[in-house]
XYZ file of C-alpha atoms in Angstrom:
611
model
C 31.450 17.345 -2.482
C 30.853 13.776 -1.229
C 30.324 12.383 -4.694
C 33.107 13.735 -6.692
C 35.554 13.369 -4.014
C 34.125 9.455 -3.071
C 35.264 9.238 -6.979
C 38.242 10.784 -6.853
C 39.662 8.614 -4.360
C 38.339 5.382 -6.153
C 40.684 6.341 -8.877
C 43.747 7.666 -7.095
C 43.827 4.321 -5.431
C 42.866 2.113 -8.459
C 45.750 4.063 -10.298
C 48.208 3.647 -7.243
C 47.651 0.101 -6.704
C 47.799 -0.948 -10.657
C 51.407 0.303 -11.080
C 54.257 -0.439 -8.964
C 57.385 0.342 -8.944
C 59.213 -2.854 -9.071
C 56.363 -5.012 -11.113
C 54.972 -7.179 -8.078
C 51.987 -6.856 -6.676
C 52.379 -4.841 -3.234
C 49.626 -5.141 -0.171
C 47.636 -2.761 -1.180
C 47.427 -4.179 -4.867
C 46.531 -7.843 -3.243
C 43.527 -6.164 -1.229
C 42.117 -4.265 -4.099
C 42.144 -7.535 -6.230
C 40.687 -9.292 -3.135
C 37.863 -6.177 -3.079
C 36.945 -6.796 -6.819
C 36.605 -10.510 -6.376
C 34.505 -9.484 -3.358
C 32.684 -6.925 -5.588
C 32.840 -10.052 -8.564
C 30.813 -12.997 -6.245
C 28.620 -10.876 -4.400
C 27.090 -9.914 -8.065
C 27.108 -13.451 -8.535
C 25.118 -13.614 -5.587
C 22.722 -11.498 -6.353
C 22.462 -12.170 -9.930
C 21.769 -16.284 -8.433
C 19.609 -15.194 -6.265
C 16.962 -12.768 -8.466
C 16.864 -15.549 -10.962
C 15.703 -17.628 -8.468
C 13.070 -14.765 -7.454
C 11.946 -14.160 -11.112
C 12.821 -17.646 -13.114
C 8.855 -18.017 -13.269
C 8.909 -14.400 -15.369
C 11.656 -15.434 -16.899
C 10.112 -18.444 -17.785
C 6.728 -17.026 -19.076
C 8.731 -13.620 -21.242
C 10.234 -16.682 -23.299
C 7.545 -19.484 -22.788
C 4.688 -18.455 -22.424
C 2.020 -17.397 -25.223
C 0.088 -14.318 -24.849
C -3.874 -14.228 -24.358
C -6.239 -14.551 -27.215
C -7.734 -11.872 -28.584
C -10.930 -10.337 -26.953
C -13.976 -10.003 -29.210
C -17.628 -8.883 -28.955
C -20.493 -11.489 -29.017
C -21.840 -11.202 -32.644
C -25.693 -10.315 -32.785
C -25.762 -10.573 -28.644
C -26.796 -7.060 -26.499
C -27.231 -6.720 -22.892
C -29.502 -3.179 -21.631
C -28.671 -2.226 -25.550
C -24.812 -2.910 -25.289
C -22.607 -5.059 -26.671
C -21.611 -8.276 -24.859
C -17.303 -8.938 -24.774
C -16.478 -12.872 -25.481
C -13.874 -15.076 -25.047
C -12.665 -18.212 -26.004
C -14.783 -21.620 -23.953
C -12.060 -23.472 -22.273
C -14.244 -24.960 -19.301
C -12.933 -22.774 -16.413
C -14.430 -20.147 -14.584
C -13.876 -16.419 -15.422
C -12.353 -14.489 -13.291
C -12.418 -10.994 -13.566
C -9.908 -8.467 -11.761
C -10.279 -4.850 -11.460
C -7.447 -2.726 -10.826
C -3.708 -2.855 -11.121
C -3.023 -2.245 -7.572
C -1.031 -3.980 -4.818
C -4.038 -6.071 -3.930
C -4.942 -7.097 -7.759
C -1.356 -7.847 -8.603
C -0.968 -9.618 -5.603
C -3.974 -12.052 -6.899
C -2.527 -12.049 -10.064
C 0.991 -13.290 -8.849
C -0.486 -16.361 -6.979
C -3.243 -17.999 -8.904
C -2.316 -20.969 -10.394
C -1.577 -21.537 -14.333
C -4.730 -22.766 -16.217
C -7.054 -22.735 -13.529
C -9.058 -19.726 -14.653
C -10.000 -17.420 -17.480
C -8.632 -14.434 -16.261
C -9.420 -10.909 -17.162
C -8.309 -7.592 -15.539
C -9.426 -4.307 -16.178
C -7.656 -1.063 -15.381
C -7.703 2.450 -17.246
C -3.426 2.013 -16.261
C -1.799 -0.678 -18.041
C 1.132 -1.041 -15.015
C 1.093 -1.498 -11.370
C 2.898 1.411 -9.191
C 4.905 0.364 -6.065
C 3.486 3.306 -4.097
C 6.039 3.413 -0.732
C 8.620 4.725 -3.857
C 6.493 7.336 -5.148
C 7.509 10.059 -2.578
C 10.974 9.435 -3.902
C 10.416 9.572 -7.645
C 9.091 12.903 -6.894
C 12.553 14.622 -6.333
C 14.609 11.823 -8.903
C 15.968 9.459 -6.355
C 14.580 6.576 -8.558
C 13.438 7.394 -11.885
C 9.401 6.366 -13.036
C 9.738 3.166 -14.940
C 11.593 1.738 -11.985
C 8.648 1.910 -9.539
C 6.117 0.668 -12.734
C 5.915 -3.007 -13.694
C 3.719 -3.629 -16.899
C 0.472 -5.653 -16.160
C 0.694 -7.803 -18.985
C 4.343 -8.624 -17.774
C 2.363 -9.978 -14.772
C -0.517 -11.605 -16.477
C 1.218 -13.688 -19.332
C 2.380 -15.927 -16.778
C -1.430 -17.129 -16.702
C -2.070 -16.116 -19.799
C -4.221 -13.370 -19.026
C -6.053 -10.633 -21.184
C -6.118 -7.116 -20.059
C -8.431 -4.604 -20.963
C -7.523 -0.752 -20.818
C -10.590 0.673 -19.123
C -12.784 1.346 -16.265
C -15.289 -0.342 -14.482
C -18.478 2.275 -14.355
C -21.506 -0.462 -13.269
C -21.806 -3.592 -12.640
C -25.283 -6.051 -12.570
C -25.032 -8.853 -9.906
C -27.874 -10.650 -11.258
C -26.882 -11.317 -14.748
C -23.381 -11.235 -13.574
C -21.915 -8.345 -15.450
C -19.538 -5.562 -15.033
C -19.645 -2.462 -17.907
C -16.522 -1.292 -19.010
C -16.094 1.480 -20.724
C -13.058 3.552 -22.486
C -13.224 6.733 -22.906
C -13.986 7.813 -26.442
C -14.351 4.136 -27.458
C -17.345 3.248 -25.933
C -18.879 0.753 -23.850
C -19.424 -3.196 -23.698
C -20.617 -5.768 -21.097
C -18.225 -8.158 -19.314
C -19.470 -11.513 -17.947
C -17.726 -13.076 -15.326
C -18.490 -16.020 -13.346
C -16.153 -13.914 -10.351
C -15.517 -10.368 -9.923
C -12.565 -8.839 -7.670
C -12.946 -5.434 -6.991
C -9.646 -3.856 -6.060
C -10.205 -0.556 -7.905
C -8.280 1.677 -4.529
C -10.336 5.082 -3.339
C -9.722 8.847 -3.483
C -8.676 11.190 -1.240
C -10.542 12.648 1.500
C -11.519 16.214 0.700
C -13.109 17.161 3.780
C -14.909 20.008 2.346
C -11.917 21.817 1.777
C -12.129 25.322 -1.224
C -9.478 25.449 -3.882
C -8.221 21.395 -3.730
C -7.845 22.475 -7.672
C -4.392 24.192 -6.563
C -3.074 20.981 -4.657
C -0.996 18.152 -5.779
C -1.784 14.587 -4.962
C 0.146 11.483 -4.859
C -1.276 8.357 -6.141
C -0.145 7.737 -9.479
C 2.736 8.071 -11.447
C 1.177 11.466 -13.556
C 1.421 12.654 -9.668
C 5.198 12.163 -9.237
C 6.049 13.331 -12.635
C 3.646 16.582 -12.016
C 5.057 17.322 -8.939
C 8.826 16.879 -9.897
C 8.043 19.622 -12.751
C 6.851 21.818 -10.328
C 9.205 21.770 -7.628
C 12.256 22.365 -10.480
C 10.363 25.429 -12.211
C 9.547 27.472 -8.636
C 13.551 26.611 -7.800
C 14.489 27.839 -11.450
C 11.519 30.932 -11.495
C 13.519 32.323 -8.394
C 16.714 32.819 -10.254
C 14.834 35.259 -12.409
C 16.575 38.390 -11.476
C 12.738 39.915 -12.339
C 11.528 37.884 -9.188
C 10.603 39.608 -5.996
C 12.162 38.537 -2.807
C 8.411 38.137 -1.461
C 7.712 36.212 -4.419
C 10.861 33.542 -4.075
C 10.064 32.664 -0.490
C 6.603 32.188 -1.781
C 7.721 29.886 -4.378
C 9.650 28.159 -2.121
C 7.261 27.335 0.840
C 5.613 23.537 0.274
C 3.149 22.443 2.297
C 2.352 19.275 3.228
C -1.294 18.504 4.346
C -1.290 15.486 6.010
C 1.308 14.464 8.621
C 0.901 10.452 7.330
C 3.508 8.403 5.917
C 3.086 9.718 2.265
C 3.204 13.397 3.676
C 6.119 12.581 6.150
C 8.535 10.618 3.654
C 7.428 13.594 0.489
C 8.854 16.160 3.656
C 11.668 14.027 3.708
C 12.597 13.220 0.515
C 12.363 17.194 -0.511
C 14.356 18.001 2.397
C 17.229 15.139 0.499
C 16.799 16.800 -2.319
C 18.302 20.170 -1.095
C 20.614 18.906 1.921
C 22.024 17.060 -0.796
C 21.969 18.172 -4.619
C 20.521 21.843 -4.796
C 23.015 22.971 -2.628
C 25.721 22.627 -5.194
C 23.575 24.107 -7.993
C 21.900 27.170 -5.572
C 23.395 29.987 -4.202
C 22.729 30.022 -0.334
C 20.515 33.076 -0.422
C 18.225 31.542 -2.292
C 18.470 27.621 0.138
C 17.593 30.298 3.230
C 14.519 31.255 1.553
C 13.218 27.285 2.050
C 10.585 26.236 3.798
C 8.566 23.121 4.180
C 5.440 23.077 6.474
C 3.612 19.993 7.668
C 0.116 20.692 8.538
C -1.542 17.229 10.845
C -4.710 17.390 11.963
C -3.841 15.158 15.171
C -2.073 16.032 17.891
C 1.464 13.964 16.134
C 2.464 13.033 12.742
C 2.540 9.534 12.051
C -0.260 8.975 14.507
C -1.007 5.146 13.376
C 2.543 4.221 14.305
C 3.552 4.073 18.087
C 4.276 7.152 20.185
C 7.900 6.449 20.235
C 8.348 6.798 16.268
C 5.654 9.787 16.413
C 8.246 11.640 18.889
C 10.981 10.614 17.056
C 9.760 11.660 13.666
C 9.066 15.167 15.128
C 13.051 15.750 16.581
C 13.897 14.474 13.149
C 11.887 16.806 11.538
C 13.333 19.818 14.214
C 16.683 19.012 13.195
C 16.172 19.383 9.429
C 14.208 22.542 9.800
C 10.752 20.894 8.599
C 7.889 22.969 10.825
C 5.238 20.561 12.082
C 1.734 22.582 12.656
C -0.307 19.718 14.562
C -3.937 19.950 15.582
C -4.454 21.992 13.021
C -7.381 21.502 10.027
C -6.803 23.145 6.614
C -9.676 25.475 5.838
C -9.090 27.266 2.268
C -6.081 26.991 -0.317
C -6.117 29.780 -3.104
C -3.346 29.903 -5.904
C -0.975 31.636 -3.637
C -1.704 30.967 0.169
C -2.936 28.196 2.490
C -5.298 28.827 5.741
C -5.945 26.789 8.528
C -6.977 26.635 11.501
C -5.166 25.206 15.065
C -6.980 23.737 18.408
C -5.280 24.842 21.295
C -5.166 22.882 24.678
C -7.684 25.169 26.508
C -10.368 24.771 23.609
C -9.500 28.339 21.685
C -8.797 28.331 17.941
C -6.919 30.455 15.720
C -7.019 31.284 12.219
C -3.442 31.256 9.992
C -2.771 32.389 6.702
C 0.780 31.568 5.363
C 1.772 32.167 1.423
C 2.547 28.365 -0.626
C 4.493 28.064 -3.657
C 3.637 24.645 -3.055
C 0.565 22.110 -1.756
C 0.370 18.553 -1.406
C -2.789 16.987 -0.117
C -2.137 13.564 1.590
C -5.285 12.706 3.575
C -7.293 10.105 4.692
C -9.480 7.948 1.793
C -12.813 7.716 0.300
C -14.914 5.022 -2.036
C -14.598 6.162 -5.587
C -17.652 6.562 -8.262
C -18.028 2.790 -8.846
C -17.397 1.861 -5.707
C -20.275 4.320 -4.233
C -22.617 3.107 -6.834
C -21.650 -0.766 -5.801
C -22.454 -0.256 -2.713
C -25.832 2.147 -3.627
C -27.075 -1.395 -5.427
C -26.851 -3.251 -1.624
C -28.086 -0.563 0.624
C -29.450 -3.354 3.426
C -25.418 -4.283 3.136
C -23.372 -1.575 2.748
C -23.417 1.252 5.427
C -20.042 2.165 5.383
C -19.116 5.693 3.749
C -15.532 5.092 3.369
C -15.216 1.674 1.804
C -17.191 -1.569 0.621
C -18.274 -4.084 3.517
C -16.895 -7.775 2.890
C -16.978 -10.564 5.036
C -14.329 -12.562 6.982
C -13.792 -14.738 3.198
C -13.323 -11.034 1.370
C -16.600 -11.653 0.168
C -18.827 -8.397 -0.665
C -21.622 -8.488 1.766
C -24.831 -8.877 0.064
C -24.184 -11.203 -2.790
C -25.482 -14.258 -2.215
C -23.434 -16.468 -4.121
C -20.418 -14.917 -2.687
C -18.961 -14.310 -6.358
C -17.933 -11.303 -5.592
C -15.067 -9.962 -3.805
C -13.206 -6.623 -2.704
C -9.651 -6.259 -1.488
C -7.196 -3.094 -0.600
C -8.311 0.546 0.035
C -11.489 0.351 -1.398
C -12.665 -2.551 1.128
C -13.257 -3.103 4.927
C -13.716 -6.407 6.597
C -16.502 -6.543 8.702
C -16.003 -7.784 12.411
C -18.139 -8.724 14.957
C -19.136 -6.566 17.896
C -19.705 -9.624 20.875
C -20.539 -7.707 23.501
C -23.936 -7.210 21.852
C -24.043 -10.663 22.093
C -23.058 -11.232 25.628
C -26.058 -12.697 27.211
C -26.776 -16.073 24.575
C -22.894 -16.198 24.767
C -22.503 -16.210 28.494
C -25.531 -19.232 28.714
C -23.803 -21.248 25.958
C -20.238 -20.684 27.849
C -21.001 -22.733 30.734
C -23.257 -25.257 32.016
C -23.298 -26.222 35.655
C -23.429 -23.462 38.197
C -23.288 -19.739 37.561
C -20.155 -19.295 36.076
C -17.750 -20.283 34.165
C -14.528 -22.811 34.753
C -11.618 -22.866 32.133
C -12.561 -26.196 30.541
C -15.555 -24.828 29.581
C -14.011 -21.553 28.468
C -11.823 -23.838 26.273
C -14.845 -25.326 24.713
C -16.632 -21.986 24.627
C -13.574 -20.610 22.675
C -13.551 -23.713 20.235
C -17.083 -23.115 19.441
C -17.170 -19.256 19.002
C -13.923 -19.331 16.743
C -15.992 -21.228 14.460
C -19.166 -18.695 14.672
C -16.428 -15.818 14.424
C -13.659 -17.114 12.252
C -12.042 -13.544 12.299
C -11.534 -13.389 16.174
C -10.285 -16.914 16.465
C -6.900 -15.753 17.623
C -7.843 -13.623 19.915
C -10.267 -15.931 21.688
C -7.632 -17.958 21.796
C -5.622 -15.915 24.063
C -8.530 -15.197 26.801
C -7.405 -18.808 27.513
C -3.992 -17.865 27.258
C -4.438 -15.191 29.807
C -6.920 -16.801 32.058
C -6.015 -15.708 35.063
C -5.257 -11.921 34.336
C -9.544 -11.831 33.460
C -10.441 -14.072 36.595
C -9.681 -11.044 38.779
C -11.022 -12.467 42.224
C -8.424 -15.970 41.723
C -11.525 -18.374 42.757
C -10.324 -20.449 39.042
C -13.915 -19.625 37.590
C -15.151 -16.305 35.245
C -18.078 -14.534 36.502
C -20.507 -12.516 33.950
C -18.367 -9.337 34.986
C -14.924 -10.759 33.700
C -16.863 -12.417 30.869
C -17.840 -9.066 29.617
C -14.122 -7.723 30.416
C -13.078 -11.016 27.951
C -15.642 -9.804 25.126
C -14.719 -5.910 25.553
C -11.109 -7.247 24.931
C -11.985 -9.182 21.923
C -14.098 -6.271 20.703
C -11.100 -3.692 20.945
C -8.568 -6.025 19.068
C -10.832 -6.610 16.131
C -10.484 -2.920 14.348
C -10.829 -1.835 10.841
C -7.379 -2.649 8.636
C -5.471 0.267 8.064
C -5.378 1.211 4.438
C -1.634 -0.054 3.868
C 0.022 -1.871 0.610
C 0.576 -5.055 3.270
C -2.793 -5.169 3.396
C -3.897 -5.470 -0.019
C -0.832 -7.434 -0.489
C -1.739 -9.950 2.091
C -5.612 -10.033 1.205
C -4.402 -10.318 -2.772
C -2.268 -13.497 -1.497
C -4.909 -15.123 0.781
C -7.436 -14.912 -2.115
C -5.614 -16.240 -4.964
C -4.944 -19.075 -2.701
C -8.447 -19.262 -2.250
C -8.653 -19.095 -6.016
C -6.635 -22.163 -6.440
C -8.543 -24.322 -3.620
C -11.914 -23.170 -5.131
C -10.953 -24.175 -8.579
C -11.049 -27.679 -7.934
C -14.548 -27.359 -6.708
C -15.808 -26.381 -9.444
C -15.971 -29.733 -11.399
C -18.439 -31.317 -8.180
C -20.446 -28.248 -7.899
C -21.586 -29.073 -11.679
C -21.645 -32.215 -10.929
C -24.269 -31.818 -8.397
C -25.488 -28.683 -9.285
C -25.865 -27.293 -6.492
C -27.798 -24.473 -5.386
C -25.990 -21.124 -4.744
C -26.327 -21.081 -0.979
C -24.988 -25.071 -0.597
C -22.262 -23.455 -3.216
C -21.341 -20.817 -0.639
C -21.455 -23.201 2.339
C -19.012 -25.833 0.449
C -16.229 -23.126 -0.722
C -16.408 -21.901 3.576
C -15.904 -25.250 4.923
C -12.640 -25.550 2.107
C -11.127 -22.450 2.762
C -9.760 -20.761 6.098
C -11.065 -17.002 6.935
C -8.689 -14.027 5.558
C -5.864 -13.174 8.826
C -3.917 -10.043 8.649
C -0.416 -10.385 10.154
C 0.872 -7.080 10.364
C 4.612 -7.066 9.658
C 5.705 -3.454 10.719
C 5.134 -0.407 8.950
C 8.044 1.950 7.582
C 8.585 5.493 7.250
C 11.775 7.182 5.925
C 12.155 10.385 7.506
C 15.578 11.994 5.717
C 19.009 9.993 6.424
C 16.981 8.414 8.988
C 14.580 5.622 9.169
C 11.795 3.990 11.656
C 9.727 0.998 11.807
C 6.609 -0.021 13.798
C 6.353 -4.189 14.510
C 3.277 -3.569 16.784
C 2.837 -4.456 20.425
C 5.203 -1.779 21.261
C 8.390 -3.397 19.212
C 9.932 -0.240 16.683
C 13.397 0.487 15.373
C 14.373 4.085 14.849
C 17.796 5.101 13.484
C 19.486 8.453 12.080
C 22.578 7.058 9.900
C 22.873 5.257 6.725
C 21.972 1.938 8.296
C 18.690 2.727 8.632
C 18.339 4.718 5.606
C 19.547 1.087 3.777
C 17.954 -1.321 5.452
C 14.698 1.205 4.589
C 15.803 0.667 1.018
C 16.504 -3.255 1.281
C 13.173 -4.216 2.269
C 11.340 -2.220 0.056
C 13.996 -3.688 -2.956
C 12.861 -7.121 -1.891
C 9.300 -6.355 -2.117
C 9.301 -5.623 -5.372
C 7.101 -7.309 -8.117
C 9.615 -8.305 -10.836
C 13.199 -8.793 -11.253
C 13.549 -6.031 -13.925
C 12.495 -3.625 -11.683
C 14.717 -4.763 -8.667
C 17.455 -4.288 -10.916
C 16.412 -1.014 -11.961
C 16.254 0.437 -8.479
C 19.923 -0.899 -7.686
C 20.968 1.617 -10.877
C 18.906 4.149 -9.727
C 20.396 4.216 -5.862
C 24.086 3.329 -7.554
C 23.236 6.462 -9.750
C 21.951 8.716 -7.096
C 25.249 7.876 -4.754
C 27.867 8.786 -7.275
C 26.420 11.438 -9.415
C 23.252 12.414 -7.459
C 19.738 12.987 -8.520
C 18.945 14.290 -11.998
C 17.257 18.019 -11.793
C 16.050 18.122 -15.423
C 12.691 19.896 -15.358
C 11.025 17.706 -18.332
């Protein structure tokens, strides 16, 4: 056993090298001291370095005083409910709602004392998601993927509220919150972020009441229980041998990276840990199914990592089912249907102990009814429209704004708008030379703040578009320019980067804004100068994608875009995997808790307590 024998040798040798035979330190006694002083800076390190990271938390857990008390407006009703209060300081109210990557993100950059800010979430703790697949088998334990919000919000001494956002009145510039059980009260704000996440796609799908999702920390902790009581239920010597390899087929709907790193992580747990706890006739019985609806797993990720996923999978004895769509799940099977290459389908029926659902996402209640109150703005089904500023489209004031799953940044199509942009391109003759392409790109990156970069690089790459060399861009390559534009400007995908990112770019926003504020009263100006003012201060919302990880079971791969990835099957990979996401974290208490959790997990492996 790797563990108990890793220890063993730790103290044969630290027993060996502490007594000699004639008193004096020997070689190997010298290098063991030299290892512990190794050991004894590099936690000085570390220790130097995450104060550095978290002295501001630090800083506010001992400084810092906590909100004031929320209270309801005495004698004051708003559509016959209550109105919430707080104390007048002079600063704008801001309020947030969610927990999530992008509200926390917000949260973590705005500036001390520059607004009133409020968040609302029916969870009282942000979740670092990319560490829920591995809470599910006890790599890391709950509490250290959880960070309490009002850890996060005393730094700027902000209130919470445990509750949910259920309507919201643009006009009078009110969100209702409401607790279930407690009732219901009106919340002013001067502005709203909406960062509430979505739901999973159901896709019309019977019997979603016998899956598992994984989204929140009840998930984890529900599908930990569930995975020890089918593994203890087989040991029953009353269990039928049909019935244990029932129990112990999971299925995985969704070949994403939640779905991929859950396969993973499950296949850890036995490969590792319920081998030395399970007989072998019962690990034989194992099986763990991913079902993809496209024609790979990890489809958003290049084809290289796709491929490599797959032989990864092959090798740990994972079955990957791809072009197939999941029709029915009862209590004990699963059936689905697969798209074969010449156009026939067939129907499969295979018995689950186990479901996960992992699928695409969806707006939630209050989002749908958000975007219900700006029908002549929001036509997307999936998620709320907002402009290149994060802005929800269709508030005039721009006061509002949405950020993470639950929004989509709108882009412009310019194709549609190739003849007025073709005329104002160029100005003597027919077409166009590259000074006034330069000028035509200076110009449109202003009208399309969003595409900027890439109409940057059409000057870049002039002469790839001017395909007949003459130096000049005829209306054919000027459409071939647009249609390139066009196909780089696609929806975000709905990762915790993103939210991060947008959550970072608007509390920035946040701070530049709140100096505005004093010469907007000043002049009190109307809401559309207002809107005008706050674009000219403040730069358009760029993503820069910085790879996206999957961990795939003692091996790891990464996707940096433009056809740069890094795939590896050894420990490296598996740690660096682990590194980055330990230096993403949100708080030093819960970088230090992961370190215990992965020190735990290496010497005495993960904890199988069904509780």
């Amino acid at each position: 056993m790797f563990r108990a024998s890793t220890m063993l040798r730790v103290a044969r040798l630290g027993a060996r090298q502490m007594s000699t035979a004639t008193g004096r330190p020997n070689g190997s006694y010298r290098r063991f001291g030299r290892t512990i002083g190794t050991w004894m800076v590099g936690t000085a390190v570390l220790a130097s370095a995450g104060y550095y990271v978290g002295k501001d938390e630090i800083d506010a857990f001992d400084h810092e005083e906590p909100a004031s008390e929320l209270h309801l407006s005495p004698g004051q009703q708003f559509k016959g409910l209550p109105i919430i209060e707080t104390e007048s300081t002079g600063r704008e109210r801001l309020v947030v709602l969610g927990s999530g990557w992008g509200a926390v993100a917000v949260l973590k950059t705005l500036d001390r004392d520059k607004y009133d800010v409020i968040v609302v979430s029916p969870d009282n703790y942000f979740i670092f998601t990319p560490l829920l697949p591995s809470a599910t088998v006890g790599t890391v334990e709950f509490r250290s993927v959880l960070e309490g919000i009002r850890r996060i919000t005393k730094r700027i001494r902000g209130a919470y509220v445990e509750a949910s956002a259920v309507d919201v009145d643009f006009e009078a510039k009110c969100v209702l919150i409401e607790k279930p059980g407690e009732g219901r009260a009106w919340l002013p704000y001067d502005r709203l972020v909406v960062g509430v996440g979505a739901q999973s796609i159901t896709r019309g799908t019977s019997g979603l009441e016998f899956c598992h999702k994984l989204k929140t920390i009840l998930d984890a902790r529900s599908i930990r229980q569930h995975i020890m009581a089918n593994f203890e239920k087989v040991m029953l010597p009353t269990t039928p041998d049909d019935e244990k390899r029932r129990l112990l087929t999971f299925v995985v709907c969704g070949g994403g990276p939640t779905g991929c790193e859950f396969a993973a992580e499950l296949h850890d747990l036995l490969a590792e840990d319920l081998k030395h706890y399970f007989p072998q006739s019962v690990r034989d019985m194992v099986r763990v199914v991913i079902v993809q609806s496209r024609d790979h797993v990890l489809n958003m990720m290049d084809s290289v990592i796709s491929e490599f996923a797959e032989r990864q999978f092959a090798r740990s004895n994972i079955t990957v089912v791809t072009n197939s769509r999941v029709q029915a799940i009862t209590e004990t099977s699963l059936r689905f249907s697969t798209k074969h290459e010449d156009g026939t389908v067939t129907e499969h029926e295979i018995p689950q102990g186990f479901v996960l659902w992992s699928t695409g996402v969806s707006l939630t209640p209050f989002t749908q009814l958000l975007c219900q109150k700006l029908p002549d703005y929001q036509k997307n089904k999936h998620a709320i429209t907002v402009d290149a500023y994060l802005r929800v489209k269709g508030i005039r004031d721009g006061s509002v704004y949405a950020l993470g799953d639950c929004a989509t940044v709108e882009y412009p199509h310019l194709l549609e708008h190739i003849n007025e942009l073709f005329e104002s391109a160029h100005h003597e003759g027919a077409e166009i030379t590259r000074t006034e392409l330069e000028m035509f790109v200076k110009n449109a990156a202003l009208e399309f703040p969003c595409a900027a970069g890439h109409l940057q690089s059409l000057v870049d790459n002039f002469g790839h578009f001017d395909t007949n060399h003459n130096g000049t861009i005829d209306r054919s390559e000027f459409r071939s320019m647009l249609e390139y534009v066009d196909a780089k400007l696609t929806a975000l995908p709905a990762l915790a980067q993103v939210a991060n990112q947008e959550g970072i770019y608007l509390g920035h926003v946040f701070n530049k804004l709140a100096s505005l504020q004093v010469e907007h009263k000043s002049k009190d100006m109307s809401a559309d100068r207002k809107r005008r003012s706050e674009e000219i201060s403040v730069a358009p919302f760029t993503y820069h994608h910085h790879g996206t990880l999957a961990y795939l079971g003692r091996a790891a791969a990464a996707d940096f875009g433009q056809g740069q990835t890094y795939k590896g099957s050894n420990l490296a990979a598996k740690y660096m995997w682990r590194s980055v996401y330990w230096s993403q974290q949100v708080s030093l208490r819960t970088r230090f808790l992961l370190m215990m959790d992965w020190i735990k997990e290496l010497f005495f492996g993960r904890d199988l307590s069904k509780f």
